[in-house]
Amino acid sequence: MIVDEIFVDRVAHDLRGELSTMLAGVHYMLRFGRDAAVPPRDMLERVGDAGERLTRLIEEFDDSVWLLDKPKPLLPAPTRLQELLDDVVTRSTKLAALRGVRPNVEIMDGGDREFTADADMLARALLYVLDFAMLRAPSPSVRVSATFDDGVPVVRIFDEGPTIPDPVKERLFEPFVENELASLLPQGKRKVRLGLGLAISRAIFEEHGGSLAVESPADANSSGIVLRCVLTR
């Protein structure tokens, strides 16, 4: 991917937005102090929330190095599928609380086996995909299943959110395309990612020899999709 002026402008716009929220809250408290209409604790919570959102956006921007032609080298080591998914669930705890959703992970029979990969990077990639599904989830849980297909570790994350138009679905893993679905989300969830997460995930999986793809759900009446993560080859 070419990191051009448009890319930088989009990222900078979102980062400035959260920073502006923080500064506005601080300036408000400095100006009005105890006479403020909004209690200081409430304003501090708003500033803190904006700071946490900014931190997550910066982390996403930092991971965008995987979209370059020469990303950082992998550090492969023996990895167990169960331990990897346990790590993903642990990392998702705060996000799950914010989204009001929890992951429901199922390791299929024979699925807890060892393979070689950079577990830290795979966990990051899976977390971006999981968070995408959690943001769009209409129910309080997101189903995650893991198994080995023909000796290859595969994780499926079930996205039961609003229907994704076919033209968007075909480009879903390109940078910023996931933002085109923001209008389908509740107001409070519309801008909490830069829109690079799925593209980063695909790049990390592909660097391992794996892939990220959209599958149709087994239920023909479902409007959702299945995000199929092939972790390595």
PDB file of C-alpha atoms in Angstrom:
ATOM      1  CA  MET A   1       0.000   0.000   0.000  1.00  0.00           C
ATOM      2  CA  ILE A   2       1.172   3.500  -0.807  1.00  0.00           C
ATOM      3  CA  VAL A   3       1.181   5.806   2.210  1.00  0.00           C
ATOM      4  CA  ASP A   4       0.167   8.963   0.404  1.00  0.00           C
ATOM      5  CA  GLU A   5      -1.240  12.355   1.393  1.00  0.00           C
ATOM      6  CA  ILE A   6      -4.805  11.030   1.482  1.00  0.00           C
ATOM      7  CA  PHE A   7      -3.792   8.241   3.876  1.00  0.00           C
ATOM      8  CA  VAL A   8      -2.013  10.670   6.191  1.00  0.00           C
ATOM      9  CA  ASP A   9      -4.892  13.168   6.084  1.00  0.00           C
ATOM     10  CA  ARG A  10      -7.450  10.525   7.059  1.00  0.00           C
ATOM     11  CA  VAL A  11      -5.387   9.264   9.966  1.00  0.00           C
ATOM     12  CA  ALA A  12      -4.472  12.755  11.163  1.00  0.00           C
ATOM     13  CA  HIS A  13      -8.128  13.835  11.062  1.00  0.00           C
ATOM     14  CA  ASP A  14      -9.180  11.051  13.436  1.00  0.00           C
ATOM     15  CA  LEU A  15      -6.246  11.555  15.794  1.00  0.00           C
ATOM     16  CA  ARG A  16      -6.866  15.305  15.952  1.00  0.00           C
ATOM     17  CA  GLY A  17     -10.530  14.665  16.728  1.00  0.00           C
ATOM     18  CA  GLU A  18      -9.798  12.767  19.935  1.00  0.00           C
ATOM     19  CA  LEU A  19      -7.007  15.150  20.924  1.00  0.00           C
ATOM     20  CA  SER A  20      -9.364  18.100  20.448  1.00  0.00           C
ATOM     21  CA  THR A  21     -11.914  16.435  22.733  1.00  0.00           C
ATOM     22  CA  MET A  22      -9.286  16.028  25.434  1.00  0.00           C
ATOM     23  CA  LEU A  23      -8.025  19.605  25.150  1.00  0.00           C
ATOM     24  CA  ALA A  24     -11.555  21.012  25.144  1.00  0.00           C
ATOM     25  CA  GLY A  25     -12.300  19.200  28.396  1.00  0.00           C
ATOM     26  CA  VAL A  26      -9.106  20.423  30.042  1.00  0.00           C
ATOM     27  CA  HIS A  27      -9.664  24.019  28.914  1.00  0.00           C
ATOM     28  CA  TYR A  28     -13.258  23.877  30.164  1.00  0.00           C
ATOM     29  CA  MET A  29     -12.149  22.822  33.647  1.00  0.00           C
ATOM     30  CA  LEU A  30      -9.371  25.413  33.744  1.00  0.00           C
ATOM     31  CA  ARG A  31     -11.746  28.183  32.724  1.00  0.00           C
ATOM     32  CA  PHE A  32     -14.746  27.417  34.919  1.00  0.00           C
ATOM     33  CA  GLY A  33     -13.278  25.361  37.761  1.00  0.00           C
ATOM     34  CA  ARG A  34     -15.826  24.722  40.495  1.00  0.00           C
ATOM     35  CA  ASP A  35     -18.362  26.952  38.726  1.00  0.00           C
ATOM     36  CA  ALA A  36     -18.582  24.590  35.760  1.00  0.00           C
ATOM     37  CA  ALA A  37     -22.033  23.292  34.826  1.00  0.00           C
ATOM     38  CA  VAL A  38     -20.538  19.830  34.296  1.00  0.00           C
ATOM     39  CA  PRO A  39     -19.068  18.244  37.457  1.00  0.00           C
ATOM     40  CA  PRO A  40     -15.252  17.984  37.246  1.00  0.00           C
ATOM     41  CA  ARG A  41     -15.361  14.202  37.668  1.00  0.00           C
ATOM     42  CA  ASP A  42     -17.714  13.838  34.693  1.00  0.00           C
ATOM     43  CA  MET A  43     -15.484  16.047  32.567  1.00  0.00           C
ATOM     44  CA  LEU A  44     -12.398  14.085  33.622  1.00  0.00           C
ATOM     45  CA  GLU A  45     -14.137  10.871  32.601  1.00  0.00           C
ATOM     46  CA  ARG A  46     -14.817  12.363  29.165  1.00  0.00           C
ATOM     47  CA  VAL A  47     -11.173  13.386  28.849  1.00  0.00           C
ATOM     48  CA  GLY A  48     -10.056   9.939  29.996  1.00  0.00           C
ATOM     49  CA  ASP A  49     -12.361   8.186  27.518  1.00  0.00           C
ATOM     50  CA  ALA A  50     -11.004  10.332  24.683  1.00  0.00           C
ATOM     51  CA  GLY A  51      -7.468   9.530  25.821  1.00  0.00           C
ATOM     52  CA  GLU A  52      -8.162   5.793  25.699  1.00  0.00           C
ATOM     53  CA  ARG A  53      -9.709   6.098  22.243  1.00  0.00           C
ATOM     54  CA  LEU A  54      -6.687   8.094  21.086  1.00  0.00           C
ATOM     55  CA  THR A  55      -4.359   5.413  22.449  1.00  0.00           C
ATOM     56  CA  ARG A  56      -6.196   2.701  20.500  1.00  0.00           C
ATOM     57  CA  LEU A  57      -6.116   4.776  17.308  1.00  0.00           C
ATOM     58  CA  ILE A  58      -2.370   5.351  17.695  1.00  0.00           C
ATOM     59  CA  GLU A  59      -1.833   1.607  18.210  1.00  0.00           C
ATOM     60  CA  GLU A  60      -3.803   0.932  15.027  1.00  0.00           C
ATOM     61  CA  PHE A  61      -1.735   3.507  13.164  1.00  0.00           C
ATOM     62  CA  ASP A  62       1.450   1.921  14.529  1.00  0.00           C
ATOM     63  CA  ASP A  63       0.301  -1.487  13.249  1.00  0.00           C
ATOM     64  CA  SER A  64      -0.259  -0.001   9.790  1.00  0.00           C
ATOM     65  CA  VAL A  65       3.431  -0.777   9.175  1.00  0.00           C
ATOM     66  CA  TRP A  66       2.051  -4.150   8.053  1.00  0.00           C
ATOM     67  CA  LEU A  67       0.505  -2.409   5.051  1.00  0.00           C
ATOM     68  CA  LEU A  68       3.930  -1.416   3.733  1.00  0.00           C
ATOM     69  CA  ASP A  69       5.862  -3.467   1.183  1.00  0.00           C
ATOM     70  CA  LYS A  70       8.451  -4.430   3.799  1.00  0.00           C
ATOM     71  CA  PRO A  71       6.750  -4.892   7.190  1.00  0.00           C
ATOM     72  CA  LYS A  72       8.550  -5.831  10.391  1.00  0.00           C
ATOM     73  CA  PRO A  73       9.978  -9.388  10.579  1.00  0.00           C
ATOM     74  CA  LEU A  74       7.979 -12.146  12.248  1.00  0.00           C
ATOM     75  CA  LEU A  75       9.231 -13.947  15.351  1.00  0.00           C
ATOM     76  CA  PRO A  76       7.870 -17.481  14.881  1.00  0.00           C
ATOM     77  CA  ALA A  77       7.791 -19.944  17.757  1.00  0.00           C
ATOM     78  CA  PRO A  78       5.775 -23.026  18.776  1.00  0.00           C
ATOM     79  CA  THR A  79       2.205 -21.882  19.454  1.00  0.00           C
ATOM     80  CA  ARG A  80      -0.887 -23.671  20.750  1.00  0.00           C
ATOM     81  CA  LEU A  81      -4.246 -22.654  19.330  1.00  0.00           C
ATOM     82  CA  GLN A  82      -5.979 -22.689  22.733  1.00  0.00           C
ATOM     83  CA  GLU A  83      -3.319 -20.462  24.298  1.00  0.00           C
ATOM     84  CA  LEU A  84      -3.488 -18.069  21.347  1.00  0.00           C
ATOM     85  CA  LEU A  85      -7.253 -17.669  21.656  1.00  0.00           C
ATOM     86  CA  ASP A  86      -7.022 -17.302  25.437  1.00  0.00           C
ATOM     87  CA  ASP A  87      -4.626 -14.408  24.817  1.00  0.00           C
ATOM     88  CA  VAL A  88      -7.026 -12.830  22.310  1.00  0.00           C
ATOM     89  CA  VAL A  89      -9.910 -13.051  24.794  1.00  0.00           C
ATOM     90  CA  THR A  90      -7.760 -11.479  27.518  1.00  0.00           C
ATOM     91  CA  ARG A  91      -6.728  -8.628  25.213  1.00  0.00           C
ATOM     92  CA  SER A  92     -10.356  -8.079  24.217  1.00  0.00           C
ATOM     93  CA  THR A  93     -11.621  -7.645  27.792  1.00  0.00           C
ATOM     94  CA  LYS A  94     -11.677  -3.846  27.830  1.00  0.00           C
ATOM     95  CA  LEU A  95     -12.988  -3.576  24.265  1.00  0.00           C
ATOM     96  CA  ALA A  96     -15.681  -6.162  24.989  1.00  0.00           C
ATOM     97  CA  ALA A  97     -16.821  -4.149  28.008  1.00  0.00           C
ATOM     98  CA  LEU A  98     -16.967  -0.972  25.909  1.00  0.00           C
ATOM     99  CA  ARG A  99     -18.936  -2.724  23.157  1.00  0.00           C
ATOM    100  CA  GLY A 100     -21.247  -4.504  25.590  1.00  0.00           C
ATOM    101  CA  VAL A 101     -20.343  -7.790  23.913  1.00  0.00           C
ATOM    102  CA  ARG A 102     -18.258 -10.806  24.893  1.00  0.00           C
ATOM    103  CA  PRO A 103     -16.550 -13.407  22.690  1.00  0.00           C
ATOM    104  CA  ASN A 104     -17.841 -16.966  22.928  1.00  0.00           C
ATOM    105  CA  VAL A 105     -14.917 -19.173  21.885  1.00  0.00           C
ATOM    106  CA  GLU A 106     -15.243 -22.820  20.904  1.00  0.00           C
ATOM    107  CA  ILE A 107     -12.263 -25.046  20.106  1.00  0.00           C
ATOM    108  CA  MET A 108     -13.509 -27.828  17.850  1.00  0.00           C
ATOM    109  CA  ASP A 109     -12.480 -31.455  18.435  1.00  0.00           C
ATOM    110  CA  GLY A 110      -8.781 -31.879  17.751  1.00  0.00           C
ATOM    111  CA  GLY A 111      -8.344 -28.127  17.465  1.00  0.00           C
ATOM    112  CA  ASP A 112      -5.950 -27.551  20.345  1.00  0.00           C
ATOM    113  CA  ARG A 113      -2.747 -28.427  18.546  1.00  0.00           C
ATOM    114  CA  GLU A 114       0.645 -26.824  18.157  1.00  0.00           C
ATOM    115  CA  PHE A 115       1.862 -24.898  15.133  1.00  0.00           C
ATOM    116  CA  THR A 116       4.653 -22.418  14.417  1.00  0.00           C
ATOM    117  CA  ALA A 117       3.835 -18.707  14.202  1.00  0.00           C
ATOM    118  CA  ASP A 118       4.392 -15.272  15.702  1.00  0.00           C
ATOM    119  CA  ALA A 119       1.716 -15.596  18.373  1.00  0.00           C
ATOM    120  CA  ASP A 120       1.795 -11.924  19.361  1.00  0.00           C
ATOM    121  CA  MET A 121       1.134 -10.729  15.819  1.00  0.00           C
ATOM    122  CA  LEU A 122      -1.574 -13.335  15.216  1.00  0.00           C
ATOM    123  CA  ALA A 123      -3.274 -12.241  18.441  1.00  0.00           C
ATOM    124  CA  ARG A 124      -3.244  -8.632  17.234  1.00  0.00           C
ATOM    125  CA  ALA A 125      -4.681  -9.649  13.878  1.00  0.00           C
ATOM    126  CA  LEU A 126      -7.442 -11.742  15.443  1.00  0.00           C
ATOM    127  CA  LEU A 127      -8.290  -8.941  17.868  1.00  0.00           C
ATOM    128  CA  TYR A 128      -8.919  -6.491  15.011  1.00  0.00           C
ATOM    129  CA  VAL A 129     -11.261  -8.982  13.333  1.00  0.00           C
ATOM    130  CA  LEU A 130     -13.005  -9.813  16.609  1.00  0.00           C
ATOM    131  CA  ASP A 131     -13.481  -6.141  17.470  1.00  0.00           C
ATOM    132  CA  PHE A 132     -14.997  -5.497  14.037  1.00  0.00           C
ATOM    133  CA  ALA A 133     -17.585  -8.203  14.761  1.00  0.00           C
ATOM    134  CA  MET A 134     -18.155  -6.963  18.325  1.00  0.00           C
ATOM    135  CA  LEU A 135     -18.804  -3.429  17.091  1.00  0.00           C
ATOM    136  CA  ARG A 136     -21.504  -4.712  14.753  1.00  0.00           C
ATOM    137  CA  ALA A 137     -22.963  -7.383  17.036  1.00  0.00           C
ATOM    138  CA  PRO A 138     -26.736  -7.139  17.658  1.00  0.00           C
ATOM    139  CA  SER A 139     -26.494  -9.622  20.554  1.00  0.00           C
ATOM    140  CA  PRO A 140     -24.319  -9.690  23.695  1.00  0.00           C
ATOM    141  CA  SER A 141     -21.937 -12.318  22.333  1.00  0.00           C
ATOM    142  CA  VAL A 142     -19.835 -13.004  19.244  1.00  0.00           C
ATOM    143  CA  ARG A 143     -19.214 -16.599  18.292  1.00  0.00           C
ATOM    144  CA  VAL A 144     -15.638 -17.679  17.579  1.00  0.00           C
ATOM    145  CA  SER A 145     -14.753 -21.200  16.474  1.00  0.00           C
ATOM    146  CA  ALA A 146     -11.301 -22.662  15.933  1.00  0.00           C
ATOM    147  CA  THR A 147     -10.104 -25.884  14.381  1.00  0.00           C
ATOM    148  CA  PHE A 148      -7.498 -27.397  12.081  1.00  0.00           C
ATOM    149  CA  ASP A 149      -8.624 -27.821   8.468  1.00  0.00           C
ATOM    150  CA  ASP A 150      -6.332 -30.272   6.684  1.00  0.00           C
ATOM    151  CA  GLY A 151      -3.630 -29.551   9.239  1.00  0.00           C
ATOM    152  CA  VAL A 152      -3.992 -25.765   8.956  1.00  0.00           C
ATOM    153  CA  PRO A 153      -5.162 -23.642  11.943  1.00  0.00           C
ATOM    154  CA  VAL A 154      -8.360 -21.773  11.071  1.00  0.00           C
ATOM    155  CA  VAL A 155     -10.390 -19.373  13.214  1.00  0.00           C
ATOM    156  CA  ARG A 156     -13.888 -18.332  12.178  1.00  0.00           C
ATOM    157  CA  ILE A 157     -15.432 -15.199  13.656  1.00  0.00           C
ATOM    158  CA  PHE A 158     -19.163 -14.853  13.110  1.00  0.00           C
ATOM    159  CA  ASP A 159     -20.295 -11.320  12.249  1.00  0.00           C
ATOM    160  CA  GLU A 160     -24.060 -11.075  12.717  1.00  0.00           C
ATOM    161  CA  GLY A 161     -24.246  -7.325  12.174  1.00  0.00           C
ATOM    162  CA  PRO A 162     -26.217  -5.385   9.566  1.00  0.00           C
ATOM    163  CA  THR A 163     -26.059  -6.632   5.987  1.00  0.00           C
ATOM    164  CA  ILE A 164     -22.888  -5.613   4.175  1.00  0.00           C
ATOM    165  CA  PRO A 165     -23.560  -4.544   0.563  1.00  0.00           C
ATOM    166  CA  ASP A 166     -21.839  -6.816  -1.963  1.00  0.00           C
ATOM    167  CA  PRO A 167     -19.687  -4.008  -3.470  1.00  0.00           C
ATOM    168  CA  VAL A 168     -18.350  -3.215   0.016  1.00  0.00           C
ATOM    169  CA  LYS A 169     -17.944  -6.885   0.908  1.00  0.00           C
ATOM    170  CA  GLU A 170     -15.669  -7.377  -2.104  1.00  0.00           C
ATOM    171  CA  ARG A 171     -13.346  -4.604  -0.860  1.00  0.00           C
ATOM    172  CA  LEU A 172     -13.803  -5.141   2.875  1.00  0.00           C
ATOM    173  CA  PHE A 173     -10.144  -5.853   3.634  1.00  0.00           C
ATOM    174  CA  GLU A 174      -8.796  -2.778   1.886  1.00  0.00           C
ATOM    175  CA  PRO A 175      -7.709   0.212   4.030  1.00  0.00           C
ATOM    176  CA  PHE A 176     -10.564   2.455   5.235  1.00  0.00           C
ATOM    177  CA  VAL A 177     -13.301   0.417   3.498  1.00  0.00           C
ATOM    178  CA  GLU A 178     -14.716  -0.772   6.828  1.00  0.00           C
ATOM    179  CA  ASN A 179     -15.505   2.894   7.558  1.00  0.00           C
ATOM    180  CA  GLU A 180     -18.099   2.770   4.776  1.00  0.00           C
ATOM    181  CA  LEU A 181     -20.218   0.644   7.117  1.00  0.00           C
ATOM    182  CA  ALA A 182     -20.140   3.197   9.942  1.00  0.00           C
ATOM    183  CA  SER A 183     -23.572   4.608   9.074  1.00  0.00           C
ATOM    184  CA  LEU A 184     -25.079   1.197   9.907  1.00  0.00           C
ATOM    185  CA  LEU A 185     -23.768   1.349  13.481  1.00  0.00           C
ATOM    186  CA  PRO A 186     -25.284   3.061  16.538  1.00  0.00           C
ATOM    187  CA  GLN A 187     -24.070   6.641  16.963  1.00  0.00           C
ATOM    188  CA  GLY A 188     -21.630   5.851  19.770  1.00  0.00           C
ATOM    189  CA  LYS A 189     -19.838   3.156  17.765  1.00  0.00           C
ATOM    190  CA  ARG A 190     -19.400   4.950  14.476  1.00  0.00           C
ATOM    191  CA  LYS A 191     -15.880   6.276  14.835  1.00  0.00           C
ATOM    192  CA  VAL A 192     -13.811   4.167  17.165  1.00  0.00           C
ATOM    193  CA  ARG A 193     -11.347   2.724  14.621  1.00  0.00           C
ATOM    194  CA  LEU A 194      -9.207   4.284  11.926  1.00  0.00           C
ATOM    195  CA  GLY A 195     -10.559   1.782   9.423  1.00  0.00           C
ATOM    196  CA  LEU A 196      -7.250  -0.056   8.974  1.00  0.00           C
ATOM    197  CA  GLY A 197      -7.838  -3.020  11.286  1.00  0.00           C
ATOM    198  CA  LEU A 198      -9.114  -5.573   8.771  1.00  0.00           C
ATOM    199  CA  ALA A 199      -6.440  -4.592   6.244  1.00  0.00           C
ATOM    200  CA  ILE A 200      -3.763  -5.006   8.931  1.00  0.00           C
ATOM    201  CA  SER A 201      -5.179  -8.401   9.912  1.00  0.00           C
ATOM    202  CA  ARG A 202      -5.143  -9.670   6.351  1.00  0.00           C
ATOM    203  CA  ALA A 203      -1.535  -8.518   5.907  1.00  0.00           C
ATOM    204  CA  ILE A 204      -0.403 -10.294   9.089  1.00  0.00           C
ATOM    205  CA  PHE A 205      -2.168 -13.530   8.128  1.00  0.00           C
ATOM    206  CA  GLU A 206      -0.711 -13.388   4.611  1.00  0.00           C
ATOM    207  CA  GLU A 207       2.787 -12.803   6.006  1.00  0.00           C
ATOM    208  CA  HIS A 208       2.310 -16.119   7.833  1.00  0.00           C
ATOM    209  CA  GLY A 209       1.170 -17.770   4.599  1.00  0.00           C
ATOM    210  CA  GLY A 210      -2.477 -17.595   5.675  1.00  0.00           C
ATOM    211  CA  SER A 211      -5.435 -15.514   4.565  1.00  0.00           C
ATOM    212  CA  LEU A 212      -8.540 -13.578   5.581  1.00  0.00           C
ATOM    213  CA  ALA A 213     -11.745 -14.122   3.645  1.00  0.00           C
ATOM    214  CA  VAL A 214     -15.515 -13.719   3.841  1.00  0.00           C
ATOM    215  CA  GLU A 215     -17.633 -16.859   4.019  1.00  0.00           C
ATOM    216  CA  SER A 216     -21.400 -17.096   3.795  1.00  0.00           C
ATOM    217  CA  PRO A 217     -23.048 -18.330   7.017  1.00  0.00           C
ATOM    218  CA  ALA A 218     -24.515 -21.830   7.121  1.00  0.00           C
ATOM    219  CA  ASP A 219     -27.921 -20.295   7.874  1.00  0.00           C
ATOM    220  CA  ALA A 220     -29.236 -19.080   4.527  1.00  0.00           C
ATOM    221  CA  ASN A 221     -31.603 -16.679   6.314  1.00  0.00           C
ATOM    222  CA  SER A 222     -28.793 -14.907   8.153  1.00  0.00           C
ATOM    223  CA  SER A 223     -27.761 -11.427   7.032  1.00  0.00           C
ATOM    224  CA  GLY A 224     -24.323 -11.829   8.604  1.00  0.00           C
ATOM    225  CA  ILE A 225     -20.996 -13.109   7.373  1.00  0.00           C
ATOM    226  CA  VAL A 226     -18.251 -15.374   8.637  1.00  0.00           C
ATOM    227  CA  LEU A 227     -14.722 -13.981   8.736  1.00  0.00           C
ATOM    228  CA  ARG A 228     -12.439 -16.932   8.014  1.00  0.00           C
ATOM    229  CA  CYS A 229      -8.926 -16.451   9.374  1.00  0.00           C
ATOM    230  CA  VAL A 230      -6.368 -18.956   8.092  1.00  0.00           C
ATOM    231  CA  LEU A 231      -3.515 -18.355  10.509  1.00  0.00           C
ATOM    232  CA  THR A 232      -0.615 -20.000   8.721  1.00  0.00           C
ATOM    233  CA  ARG A 233       0.388 -22.709   6.265  1.00  0.00           C
TER     234      ARG A 233
END
